[in-house]
N, CA, C and O atoms as CSV, one atom per row, in Angstrom:
chain,resi,resn,atom,element,x,y,z
A,1,UNK,N,N,5.006,-12.439,0.504
A,1,UNK,CA,C,5.266,-11.487,0.781
A,1,UNK,C,C,4.097,-10.895,-0.634
A,1,UNK,O,O,3.807,-11.397,-1.720
A,2,UNK,N,N,3.651,-9.546,0.102
A,2,UNK,CA,C,2.440,-8.962,-1.215
A,2,UNK,C,C,3.049,-7.976,-2.107
A,2,UNK,O,O,3.881,-7.141,-1.750
A,3,UNK,N,N,2.435,-8.169,-3.668
A,3,UNK,CA,C,3.078,-7.798,-4.622
A,3,UNK,C,C,2.696,-5.592,-4.371
A,3,UNK,O,O,1.742,-4.990,-3.879
A,4,UNK,N,N,3.582,-5.268,-4.802
A,4,UNK,CA,C,3.077,-4.259,-4.211
A,4,UNK,C,C,2.051,-3.350,-4.324
A,4,UNK,O,O,1.633,-2.622,-3.424
A,5,UNK,N,N,1.526,-3.438,-5.837
A,5,UNK,CA,C,0.163,-3.057,-6.143
A,5,UNK,C,C,-0.580,-3.437,-4.683
A,5,UNK,O,O,-0.971,-2.603,-3.866
A,6,UNK,N,N,-0.648,-4.412,-4.596
A,6,UNK,CA,C,-1.694,-5.217,-3.218
A,6,UNK,C,C,-1.365,-4.508,-1.596
A,6,UNK,O,O,-1.991,-4.813,-0.581
A,7,UNK,N,N,-0.350,-3.610,-1.657
A,7,UNK,CA,C,0.162,-3.264,-0.319
A,7,UNK,C,C,-1.306,-1.745,-0.038
A,7,UNK,O,O,-1.933,-1.006,-0.797
A,8,UNK,N,N,-1.262,-1.910,1.107
A,8,UNK,CA,C,-1.955,-0.608,1.594
A,8,UNK,C,C,-0.485,-0.025,2.120
A,8,UNK,O,O,0.363,-0.734,2.662
A,9,UNK,N,N,-0.344,1.395,1.858
A,9,UNK,CA,C,0.679,2.464,2.464
A,9,UNK,C,C,0.680,3.221,3.134
A,9,UNK,O,O,1.207,3.284,4.245
A,10,UNK,N,N,-0.215,4.308,2.301
A,10,UNK,CA,C,-0.530,5.306,2.909
A,10,UNK,C,C,-1.140,5.353,3.689
A,10,UNK,O,O,-2.096,4.587,3.809
A,11,UNK,N,N,-0.721,6.642,4.887
A,11,UNK,CA,C,-1.855,6.881,5.548
A,11,UNK,C,C,-3.294,7.451,5.799
A,11,UNK,O,O,-4.180,7.297,6.639
A,12,UNK,N,N,-3.109,8.129,4.747
A,12,UNK,CA,C,-4.517,8.418,4.534
A,12,UNK,C,C,-5.864,7.384,4.193
A,12,UNK,O,O,-7.083,7.451,4.350
A,13,UNK,N,N,-4.919,6.431,3.653
A,13,UNK,CA,C,-5.979,4.772,2.718
A,13,UNK,C,C,-6.273,3.857,4.339
A,13,UNK,O,O,-7.188,3.085,4.625
A,14,UNK,N,N,-4.984,4.370,5.248
A,14,UNK,CA,C,-5.638,2.975,6.515
A,14,UNK,C,C,-6.900,4.366,7.676
A,14,UNK,O,O,-7.747,3.873,8.421
A,15,UNK,N,N,-6.777,5.650,7.599
A,15,UNK,CA,C,-7.746,5.764,8.010
A,15,UNK,C,C,-9.137,6.063,7.686
A,15,UNK,O,O,-10.059,6.446,8.406
A,16,UNK,N,N,-9.092,5.850,6.677
A,16,UNK,CA,C,-10.151,5.831,5.802
A,16,UNK,C,C,-11.084,4.444,5.518
A,16,UNK,O,O,-12.189,4.269,5.003
A,17,UNK,N,N,-9.980,3.473,6.172
A,17,UNK,CA,C,-10.272,1.987,5.565
A,17,UNK,C,C,-10.806,1.718,6.916
A,17,UNK,O,O,-11.847,1.064,6.971
A,18,UNK,N,N,-10.120,2.220,8.295
A,18,UNK,CA,C,-10.715,2.105,9.735
A,18,UNK,C,C,-11.732,3.072,9.555
A,18,UNK,O,O,-12.816,2.489,9.533
A,19,UNK,N,N,-11.851,4.220,9.426
A,19,UNK,CA,C,-12.755,5.045,10.071
A,19,UNK,C,C,-13.551,5.494,8.852
A,19,UNK,O,O,-14.701,5.345,9.265
A,20,UNK,N,N,-13.613,5.775,8.085
A,20,UNK,CA,C,-14.097,6.203,6.655
A,20,UNK,C,C,-15.606,5.762,6.650
A,20,UNK,O,O,-16.077,4.752,7.174
A,21,UNK,N,N,-16.331,6.846,5.867
A,21,UNK,CA,C,-17.798,6.055,5.737
A,21,UNK,C,C,-17.893,4.808,4.753
A,21,UNK,O,O,-17.175,4.338,3.871
A,22,UNK,N,N,-18.959,4.537,5.249
A,22,UNK,CA,C,-19.291,2.691,4.253
A,22,UNK,C,C,-18.373,1.572,4.620
A,22,UNK,O,O,-18.478,0.493,4.036
A,23,UNK,N,N,-17.394,1.779,5.641
A,23,UNK,CA,C,-16.528,0.732,6.141
A,23,UNK,C,C,-17.157,0.028,7.275
A,23,UNK,O,O,-18.123,0.405,7.939
A,24,UNK,N,N,-16.333,-1.255,7.417
A,24,UNK,CA,C,-17.313,-2.744,8.193
A,24,UNK,C,C,-16.311,-2.410,8.706
A,24,UNK,O,O,-15.438,-1.624,8.338
A,25,UNK,N,N,-16.458,-3.233,9.898
A,25,UNK,CA,C,-15.103,-4.347,10.626
A,25,UNK,C,C,-15.833,-5.799,11.874
A,25,UNK,O,O,-16.870,-5.655,12.523
A,26,UNK,N,N,-15.171,-6.743,11.894
A,26,UNK,CA,C,-15.442,-7.795,12.186
A,26,UNK,C,C,-14.356,-8.144,13.128
A,26,UNK,O,O,-13.245,-7.702,12.833
A,27,UNK,N,N,-14.456,-8.809,14.142
A,27,UNK,CA,C,-13.253,-8.770,14.989
A,27,UNK,C,C,-13.092,-10.366,15.869
A,27,UNK,O,O,-13.759,-11.346,16.202
A,28,UNK,N,N,-12.191,-9.995,15.918
A,28,UNK,CA,C,-11.839,-11.744,16.976
A,28,UNK,C,C,-11.336,-11.579,17.772
A,28,UNK,O,O,-11.138,-10.409,18.098
A,29,UNK,N,N,-10.716,-12.886,18.737
A,29,UNK,CA,C,-9.533,-12.748,19.350
A,29,UNK,C,C,-8.574,-12.159,19.293
A,29,UNK,O,O,-8.034,-11.192,19.831
A,30,UNK,N,N,-8.374,-12.989,18.424
A,30,UNK,CA,C,-6.797,-13.064,17.223
A,30,UNK,C,C,-6.685,-11.483,16.670
A,30,UNK,O,O,-5.786,-10.647,16.567
A,31,UNK,N,N,-7.764,-11.540,16.446
A,31,UNK,CA,C,-7.342,-9.490,15.092
A,31,UNK,C,C,-8.610,-9.419,15.069
A,31,UNK,O,O,-9.505,-10.179,15.439
A,32,UNK,N,N,-8.565,-7.652,14.226
A,32,UNK,CA,C,-9.444,-7.289,13.361
A,32,UNK,C,C,-9.413,-6.650,12.482
A,32,UNK,O,O,-8.646,-5.726,12.214
A,33,UNK,N,N,-10.666,-7.279,11.647
A,33,UNK,CA,C,-10.423,-6.631,10.377
A,33,UNK,C,C,-11.170,-5.575,9.949
A,33,UNK,O,O,-12.388,-5.733,9.866
A,34,UNK,N,N,-10.692,-4.558,9.668
A,34,UNK,CA,C,-11.206,-3.317,8.698
A,34,UNK,C,C,-11.733,-3.041,7.085
A,34,UNK,O,O,-10.869,-2.664,6.294
A,35,UNK,N,N,-12.901,-3.191,6.672
A,35,UNK,CA,C,-13.159,-3.170,5.172
A,35,UNK,C,C,-13.785,-2.272,4.499
A,35,UNK,O,O,-14.915,-1.798,4.608
A,36,UNK,N,N,-13.137,-2.134,3.963
A,36,UNK,CA,C,-13.732,-0.507,2.963
A,36,UNK,C,C,-13.728,-1.001,1.110
A,36,UNK,O,O,-12.804,-1.087,0.302
A,37,UNK,N,N,-15.198,-1.237,0.990
A,37,UNK,CA,C,-15.413,-1.254,-0.426
A,37,UNK,C,C,-14.880,-1.068,-1.264
A,37,UNK,O,O,-13.721,-0.668,-1.148
A,38,UNK,N,N,-15.393,-1.243,-2.392
A,38,UNK,CA,C,-14.326,-1.684,-3.888
A,38,UNK,C,C,-14.866,-0.161,-4.337
A,38,UNK,O,O,-13.882,0.380,-4.841
A,39,UNK,N,N,-15.855,0.647,-4.369
A,39,UNK,CA,C,-16.373,1.655,-4.483
A,39,UNK,C,C,-15.374,3.005,-4.605
A,39,UNK,O,O,-15.256,3.835,-5.507
A,40,UNK,N,N,-14.513,2.819,-2.919
A,40,UNK,CA,C,-13.610,3.951,-3.192
A,40,UNK,C,C,-12.239,3.238,-4.399
A,40,UNK,O,O,-12.343,3.883,-5.443
A,41,UNK,N,N,-11.896,2.923,-4.438
A,41,UNK,CA,C,-10.598,1.664,-5.351
A,41,UNK,C,C,-10.212,3.106,-6.129
A,41,UNK,O,O,-10.869,3.725,-6.967
A,42,UNK,N,N,-8.508,3.498,-5.361
A,42,UNK,CA,C,-8.088,4.164,-6.171
A,42,UNK,C,C,-6.727,4.028,-6.442
A,42,UNK,O,O,-6.081,4.901,-7.022
A,43,UNK,N,N,-6.229,2.895,-6.021
A,43,UNK,CA,C,-5.294,2.160,-7.051
A,43,UNK,C,C,-5.304,1.208,-8.418
A,43,UNK,O,O,-5.077,0.018,-8.198
A,44,UNK,N,N,-5.565,1.632,-9.956
A,44,UNK,CA,C,-5.547,0.618,-10.651
A,44,UNK,C,C,-5.151,0.997,-11.433
A,44,UNK,O,O,-5.096,2.191,-11.725
A,45,UNK,N,N,-4.574,-0.291,-12.278
A,45,UNK,CA,C,-3.565,-0.045,-13.821
A,45,UNK,C,C,-4.711,-0.993,-14.816
A,45,UNK,O,O,-5.917,-1.195,-14.962
A,46,UNK,N,N,-3.535,-1.335,-15.287
A,46,UNK,CA,C,-4.662,-2.174,-16.686
A,46,UNK,C,C,-6.057,-3.502,-16.650
A,46,UNK,O,O,-7.034,-3.740,-17.359
A,47,UNK,N,N,-5.200,-4.359,-14.901
A,47,UNK,CA,C,-5.865,-5.545,-14.392
A,47,UNK,C,C,-7.288,-4.803,-13.910
A,47,UNK,O,O,-8.396,-5.334,-13.839
A,48,UNK,N,N,-6.915,-3.366,-13.589
A,48,UNK,CA,C,-8.605,-3.085,-12.695
A,48,UNK,C,C,-8.137,-3.015,-11.311
A,48,UNK,O,O,-7.168,-3.589,-10.815
A,49,UNK,N,N,-9.260,-1.953,-10.581
A,49,UNK,CA,C,-8.719,-1.831,-9.293
A,49,UNK,C,C,-8.025,-3.100,-8.530
A,49,UNK,O,O,-8.614,-4.158,-8.753
A,50,UNK,N,N,-6.801,-3.203,-7.608
A,50,UNK,CA,C,-6.156,-4.084,-7.012
A,50,UNK,C,C,-7.092,-3.792,-5.599
A,50,UNK,O,O,-7.425,-2.689,-5.166
A,51,UNK,N,N,-7.393,-5.094,-5.046
A,51,UNK,CA,C,-6.862,-4.667,-3.951
A,51,UNK,C,C,-6.331,-5.349,-3.162
A,51,UNK,O,O,-5.930,-6.472,-3.469
A,52,UNK,N,N,-6.159,-4.702,-1.619
A,52,UNK,CA,C,-4.725,-3.899,-1.074
A,52,UNK,C,C,-5.538,-4.349,0.822
A,52,UNK,O,O,-6.602,-4.181,1.417
A,53,UNK,N,N,-3.759,-5.159,1.148
A,53,UNK,CA,C,-4.304,-5.611,2.880
A,53,UNK,C,C,-3.279,-4.306,3.581
A,53,UNK,O,O,-2.127,-4.299,3.148
A,54,UNK,N,N,-3.439,-3.817,4.051
A,54,UNK,CA,C,-2.386,-3.033,5.168
A,54,UNK,C,C,-2.824,-3.911,6.805
A,54,UNK,O,O,-3.905,-4.352,7.192
A,55,UNK,N,N,-1.540,-3.896,7.423
A,55,UNK,CA,C,-1.204,-4.394,8.610
A,55,UNK,C,C,-1.067,-3.314,9.719
A,55,UNK,O,O,-0.783,-2.139,9.488
A,56,UNK,N,N,-1.323,-3.891,11.064
A,56,UNK,CA,C,-1.059,-2.953,12.076
A,56,UNK,C,C,-0.863,-3.659,13.068
A,56,UNK,O,O,-1.824,-4.285,13.516
A,57,UNK,N,N,0.634,-3.786,13.804
A,57,UNK,CA,C,0.614,-4.969,15.286
A,57,UNK,C,C,1.461,-3.340,15.573
A,57,UNK,O,O,2.075,-2.395,15.078
A,58,UNK,N,N,0.967,-3.881,16.618
A,58,UNK,CA,C,1.330,-2.627,17.778
A,58,UNK,C,C,2.061,-3.087,18.860
A,58,UNK,O,O,2.167,-4.306,18.992
A,59,UNK,N,N,2.817,-2.020,20.012
A,59,UNK,CA,C,3.701,-3.091,20.668
A,59,UNK,C,C,3.538,-3.973,21.969
A,59,UNK,O,O,4.281,-4.689,22.640
A,60,UNK,N,N,1.781,-3.456,22.020
A,60,UNK,CA,C,0.310,-4.259,22.844
A,60,UNK,C,C,0.705,-5.785,22.982
A,60,UNK,O,O,0.774,-6.471,24.002
A,61,UNK,N,N,1.052,-6.268,21.069
A,61,UNK,CA,C,1.067,-7.518,20.739
A,61,UNK,C,C,2.664,-8.199,21.229
A,61,UNK,O,O,2.682,-9.374,21.595
A,62,UNK,N,N,3.884,-7.441,21.207
A,62,UNK,CA,C,5.338,-7.827,21.768
A,62,UNK,C,C,5.867,-6.600,21.472
A,62,UNK,O,O,5.576,-5.457,21.121
A,63,UNK,N,N,7.177,-7.660,21.900
A,63,UNK,CA,C,8.878,-6.318,21.247
A,63,UNK,C,C,9.454,-7.045,19.392
A,63,UNK,O,O,9.178,-8.091,18.804
A,64,UNK,N,N,9.943,-6.367,19.187
A,64,UNK,CA,C,10.444,-6.306,17.915
A,64,UNK,C,C,9.903,-7.703,17.303
A,64,UNK,O,O,9.104,-8.132,16.471
A,65,UNK,N,N,10.708,-8.066,18.107
A,65,UNK,CA,C,10.457,-10.106,16.755
A,65,UNK,C,C,9.354,-10.702,16.740
A,65,UNK,O,O,8.774,-11.344,15.865
A,66,UNK,N,N,9.067,-10.396,17.954
A,66,UNK,CA,C,7.509,-10.865,17.998
A,66,UNK,C,C,6.711,-9.814,16.796
A,66,UNK,O,O,6.462,-10.243,15.669
A,67,UNK,N,N,6.533,-9.093,17.015
A,67,UNK,CA,C,6.146,-7.991,15.953
A,67,UNK,C,C,6.194,-8.611,14.634
A,67,UNK,O,O,5.368,-9.057,13.838
A,68,UNK,N,N,7.954,-8.425,14.710
A,68,UNK,CA,C,7.817,-9.010,12.892
A,68,UNK,C,C,7.010,-10.153,12.869
A,68,UNK,O,O,6.250,-10.224,11.903
A,69,UNK,N,N,6.982,-10.938,13.567
A,69,UNK,CA,C,6.689,-12.932,13.365
A,69,UNK,C,C,5.587,-12.674,12.240
A,69,UNK,O,O,5.509,-12.775,11.015
A,70,UNK,N,N,4.471,-12.143,13.710
A,70,UNK,CA,C,3.224,-12.031,13.289
A,70,UNK,C,C,2.702,-10.890,12.347
A,70,UNK,O,O,1.563,-10.620,11.966
A,71,UNK,N,N,3.760,-10.389,12.132
A,71,UNK,CA,C,3.091,-9.236,10.590
A,71,UNK,C,C,3.678,-10.263,9.249
A,71,UNK,O,O,2.979,-10.252,8.236
A,72,UNK,N,N,4.876,-11.090,9.246
A,72,UNK,CA,C,5.115,-12.285,8.438
A,72,UNK,C,C,4.107,-12.810,8.312
A,72,UNK,O,O,3.439,-12.356,7.383
A,73,UNK,N,N,3.483,-13.949,9.092
A,73,UNK,CA,C,2.168,-14.856,8.684
A,73,UNK,C,C,0.908,-13.842,8.690
A,73,UNK,O,O,-0.219,-14.319,8.562
A,74,UNK,N,N,1.038,-12.827,8.798
A,74,UNK,CA,C,-0.465,-11.992,8.061
A,74,UNK,C,C,-0.439,-11.645,6.801
A,74,UNK,O,O,-1.386,-11.212,6.145
A,75,UNK,N,N,1.049,-11.901,6.321
A,75,UNK,CA,C,0.950,-10.927,5.427
A,75,UNK,C,C,1.035,-12.983,4.356
A,75,UNK,O,O,0.477,-13.253,3.291
A,76,UNK,N,N,1.544,-13.533,4.860
A,76,UNK,CA,C,1.508,-14.893,4.250
A,76,UNK,C,C,0.264,-15.575,4.041
A,76,UNK,O,O,-0.077,-16.534,3.349
A,77,UNK,N,N,-0.425,-14.660,4.990
A,77,UNK,CA,C,-1.822,-15.730,4.965
A,77,UNK,C,C,-3.135,-14.297,4.218
A,77,UNK,O,O,-4.333,-14.442,3.975
A,78,UNK,N,N,-2.567,-13.484,4.109
A,78,UNK,CA,C,-3.631,-12.619,3.593
A,78,UNK,C,C,-2.883,-12.215,1.679
A,78,UNK,O,O,-3.393,-11.521,0.800
A,79,UNK,N,N,-1.738,-12.892,1.669
A,79,UNK,CA,C,-2.028,-12.805,-0.103
A,79,UNK,C,C,-2.677,-14.432,-0.230
A,79,UNK,O,O,-2.869,-14.789,-1.393
A,80,UNK,N,N,-2.937,-15.174,0.565
A,80,UNK,CA,C,-3.488,-15.979,0.096
A,80,UNK,C,C,-5.139,-15.697,0.146
A,80,UNK,O,O,-5.525,-16.861,0.247
A,81,UNK,N,N,-6.035,-15.095,0.141
A,81,UNK,CA,C,-7.247,-14.736,0.230
A,81,UNK,C,C,-7.277,-13.468,-0.638
A,81,UNK,O,O,-8.348,-13.191,-1.180
A,82,UNK,N,N,-6.076,-12.565,-0.852
A,82,UNK,CA,C,-6.574,-12.051,-1.915
A,82,UNK,C,C,-6.809,-12.267,-3.107
A,82,UNK,O,O,-6.859,-11.233,-3.774
A,83,UNK,N,N,-7.024,-13.456,-3.810
A,83,UNK,CA,C,-7.689,-14.162,-5.435
A,83,UNK,C,C,-9.148,-13.827,-4.906
A,83,UNK,O,O,-10.038,-13.316,-5.586
A,84,UNK,N,N,-9.200,-14.051,-4.115
A,84,UNK,CA,C,-11.249,-13.927,-3.488
A,84,UNK,C,C,-11.749,-12.673,-3.377
A,84,UNK,O,O,-12.869,-12.425,-3.823
A,85,UNK,N,N,-11.132,-11.902,-2.883
A,85,UNK,CA,C,-11.386,-10.614,-2.912
A,85,UNK,C,C,-12.433,-9.759,-4.366
A,85,UNK,O,O,-12.032,-9.598,-5.519
A,86,UNK,N,N,-13.457,-9.450,-3.942
A,86,UNK,CA,C,-13.746,-8.504,-5.001
A,86,UNK,C,C,-12.663,-7.124,-4.999
A,86,UNK,O,O,-12.084,-6.592,-4.052
A,87,UNK,N,N,-12.655,-6.756,-6.639
A,87,UNK,CA,C,-11.294,-5.950,-6.752
A,87,UNK,C,C,-11.543,-4.780,-6.491
A,87,UNK,O,O,-12.582,-4.183,-6.773
A,88,UNK,N,N,-10.756,-4.430,-6.021
A,88,UNK,CA,C,-10.558,-2.665,-5.253
A,88,UNK,C,C,-11.091,-2.547,-3.670
A,88,UNK,O,O,-11.419,-1.595,-2.961
A,89,UNK,N,N,-11.017,-3.885,-3.488
A,89,UNK,CA,C,-11.210,-3.673,-1.319
A,89,UNK,C,C,-10.235,-3.726,-1.103
A,89,UNK,O,O,-9.302,-4.397,-1.544
A,90,UNK,N,N,-10.388,-2.598,0.031
A,90,UNK,CA,C,-9.034,-2.585,1.130
A,90,UNK,C,C,-9.389,-3.312,2.392
A,90,UNK,O,O,-10.458,-3.569,2.946
A,91,UNK,N,N,-8.380,-3.508,2.605
A,91,UNK,CA,C,-8.382,-4.237,4.237
A,91,UNK,C,C,-7.763,-3.634,5.404
A,91,UNK,O,O,-6.950,-2.850,4.914
A,92,UNK,N,N,-7.724,-3.593,6.027
A,92,UNK,CA,C,-6.481,-3.647,7.257
A,92,UNK,C,C,-6.857,-4.367,8.574
A,92,UNK,O,O,-7.861,-4.420,9.285
A,93,UNK,N,N,-5.592,-4.908,8.587
A,93,UNK,CA,C,-6.158,-6.303,9.590
A,93,UNK,C,C,-5.156,-5.837,10.817
A,93,UNK,O,O,-3.956,-5.801,10.547
A,94,UNK,N,N,-5.569,-5.484,12.124
A,94,UNK,CA,C,-5.075,-5.179,13.166
A,94,UNK,C,C,-4.659,-6.570,14.193
A,94,UNK,O,O,-5.367,-7.387,14.782
A,95,UNK,N,N,-3.358,-6.416,14.100
A,95,UNK,CA,C,-3.690,-7.327,15.509
A,95,UNK,C,C,-4.025,-7.396,16.605
A,95,UNK,O,O,-4.587,-6.309,16.730
A,96,UNK,N,N,-4.106,-7.877,17.531
A,96,UNK,CA,C,-4.930,-7.968,19.146
A,96,UNK,C,C,-3.348,-8.818,20.012
A,96,UNK,O,O,-2.687,-9.672,19.422
A,97,UNK,N,N,-3.129,-8.491,20.979
A,97,UNK,CA,C,-2.485,-8.648,22.134
A,97,UNK,C,C,-1.835,-10.478,21.867
A,97,UNK,O,O,-0.722,-10.969,21.679
A,98,UNK,N,N,-3.186,-10.997,21.981
A,98,UNK,CA,C,-3.041,-12.634,21.856
A,98,UNK,C,C,-2.905,-13.306,20.583
A,98,UNK,O,O,-2.895,-14.536,20.539
A,99,UNK,N,N,-2.723,-12.062,18.770
A,99,UNK,CA,C,-1.813,-13.031,18.302
A,99,UNK,C,C,-0.345,-13.197,18.286
A,99,UNK,O,O,0.204,-13.560,17.246
A,100,UNK,N,N,0.330,-12.960,19.354
A,100,UNK,CA,C,1.499,-13.329,19.521
A,100,UNK,C,C,1.897,-14.979,19.937
A,100,UNK,O,O,2.839,-15.746,19.736
A,101,UNK,N,N,0.948,-15.001,20.442
A,101,UNK,CA,C,0.805,-16.339,20.976
A,101,UNK,C,C,0.084,-17.326,20.267
A,101,UNK,O,O,-0.074,-18.388,20.869
A,102,UNK,N,N,-0.546,-17.198,18.766
A,102,UNK,CA,C,-1.313,-18.155,17.947
A,102,UNK,C,C,-0.370,-18.139,16.800
A,102,UNK,O,O,0.291,-17.237,16.284
A,103,UNK,N,N,-0.501,-19.377,16.561
A,103,UNK,CA,C,0.094,-20.315,15.141
A,103,UNK,C,C,-0.343,-19.469,13.320
A,103,UNK,O,O,-0.984,-18.427,13.178
A,104,UNK,N,N,0.030,-20.012,12.610
A,104,UNK,CA,C,0.207,-19.267,11.727
A,104,UNK,C,C,-1.410,-19.861,10.982
A,104,UNK,O,O,-2.336,-19.195,10.519
A,105,UNK,N,N,-1.289,-20.978,11.080
A,105,UNK,CA,C,-2.324,-21.738,10.755
A,105,UNK,C,C,-3.591,-20.940,11.898
A,105,UNK,O,O,-4.256,-20.181,11.193
A,106,UNK,N,N,-3.841,-20.916,12.632
A,106,UNK,CA,C,-5.112,-20.143,13.723
A,106,UNK,C,C,-5.397,-18.633,13.311
A,106,UNK,O,O,-6.506,-18.183,13.025
A,107,UNK,N,N,-3.960,-17.793,13.336
A,107,UNK,CA,C,-4.420,-16.323,12.356
A,107,UNK,C,C,-4.939,-16.819,11.162
A,107,UNK,O,O,-6.106,-16.431,11.126
A,108,UNK,N,N,-4.641,-17.592,9.983
A,108,UNK,CA,C,-4.671,-17.794,9.089
A,108,UNK,C,C,-6.735,-18.088,9.401
A,108,UNK,O,O,-7.478,-17.234,8.918
A,109,UNK,N,N,-7.246,-19.044,10.026
A,109,UNK,CA,C,-8.085,-19.043,9.853
A,109,UNK,C,C,-8.890,-18.046,10.479
A,109,UNK,O,O,-9.938,-17.677,9.947
A,110,UNK,N,N,-8.380,-17.451,11.859
A,110,UNK,CA,C,-8.850,-16.207,12.392
A,110,UNK,C,C,-9.333,-14.874,11.034
A,110,UNK,O,O,-10.501,-14.530,10.848
A,111,UNK,N,N,-7.959,-14.233,10.129
A,111,UNK,CA,C,-8.737,-13.685,8.844
A,111,UNK,C,C,-9.774,-14.116,8.004
A,111,UNK,O,O,-10.689,-13.400,7.594
A,112,UNK,N,N,-9.541,-15.761,7.664
A,112,UNK,CA,C,-10.872,-16.321,7.088
A,112,UNK,C,C,-12.453,-15.864,6.980
A,112,UNK,O,O,-13.239,-15.485,6.111
A,113,UNK,N,N,-12.428,-16.209,8.808
A,113,UNK,CA,C,-13.030,-15.540,9.333
A,113,UNK,C,C,-14.147,-14.302,9.405
A,113,UNK,O,O,-15.337,-14.033,9.244
A,114,UNK,N,N,-12.909,-13.783,9.754
A,114,UNK,CA,C,-13.166,-11.654,9.634
A,114,UNK,C,C,-13.636,-11.687,8.589
A,114,UNK,O,O,-14.829,-11.389,8.521
A,115,UNK,N,N,-12.917,-12.057,7.348
A,115,UNK,CA,C,-12.991,-11.448,5.896
A,115,UNK,C,C,-15.052,-12.219,5.259
A,115,UNK,O,O,-15.972,-11.656,4.667
A,116,UNK,N,N,-14.949,-13.152,5.621
A,116,UNK,CA,C,-16.007,-13.891,5.233
A,116,UNK,C,C,-17.769,-13.220,5.494
A,116,UNK,O,O,-18.868,-12.963,5.002
A,117,UNK,N,N,-16.520,-13.232,7.187
A,117,UNK,CA,C,-18.337,-12.332,8.180
A,117,UNK,C,C,-18.420,-10.812,6.932
A,117,UNK,O,O,-19.322,-10.442,6.180
A,118,UNK,N,N,-17.347,-10.390,7.142
A,118,UNK,CA,C,-16.999,-9.410,6.178
A,118,UNK,C,C,-18.250,-8.864,4.570
A,118,UNK,O,O,-19.138,-8.077,4.243
A,119,UNK,N,N,-17.487,-9.890,4.134
A,119,UNK,CA,C,-17.775,-9.859,2.139
A,119,UNK,C,C,-18.805,-11.269,2.158
A,119,UNK,O,O,-18.368,-12.200,1.481
A,120,UNK,N,N,-19.816,-11.454,2.701
A,120,UNK,CA,C,-20.630,-11.924,2.497
A,120,UNK,C,C,-21.272,-13.014,1.033
A,120,UNK,O,O,-21.768,-14.130,1.185
A,121,UNK,N,N,-21.094,-12.369,-0.180
A,121,UNK,CA,C,-21.036,-13.070,-0.487
A,121,UNK,C,C,-20.050,-13.529,-1.137
A,121,UNK,O,O,-20.199,-13.638,-2.354
A,122,UNK,N,N,-18.845,-13.906,-0.568
A,122,UNK,CA,C,-17.271,-14.535,-1.574
A,122,UNK,C,C,-17.500,-15.764,-0.608
A,122,UNK,O,O,-18.120,-16.131,0.390
A,123,UNK,N,N,-16.595,-16.155,-1.563
A,123,UNK,CA,C,-16.293,-17.676,-0.257
A,123,UNK,C,C,-15.066,-17.726,-0.509
A,123,UNK,O,O,-14.648,-17.681,-1.666
A,124,UNK,N,N,-13.968,-17.872,0.973
A,124,UNK,CA,C,-12.877,-17.800,1.390
A,124,UNK,C,C,-12.895,-18.383,2.122
A,124,UNK,O,O,-11.884,-18.549,2.803
C-alpha cells in the first residue's frame, strides 16, 4: 500500500500529469507511464515535496477481479521505485490490456524500464 502522501488522487492532478505542459510519457506492451517534473509539486510537508503515483486500470484490462489484481501489483511495484524518484515528481501509470496476463515481476520490470527512460539521470 502506498502511503497517503504518495498517492495521486485528484482528477486535476491526473489530467495535469497526463496532458499538462512539460510532461513526458513512455510506454511498453504492458503499460504507459506519464511523468510530471518536480517543478509543479503541490503536495509538500516538513520532508519536502512528495513524489506521487496514480494508477489507471480501465475495463479494457479485464473484469473487476483482474483489474484489482493488476492495481495491487502495480501499487507494490510503485512503492519500490518511489525512493528513487526526484522529490515532487508525479507519475501516472496506465495499464494496457496485456497487463492482465503479466506477472508482478513483469509489471515491475516494465515500470522500471519506462521510469528509467523518462528520468534518465536516475538509477532505478
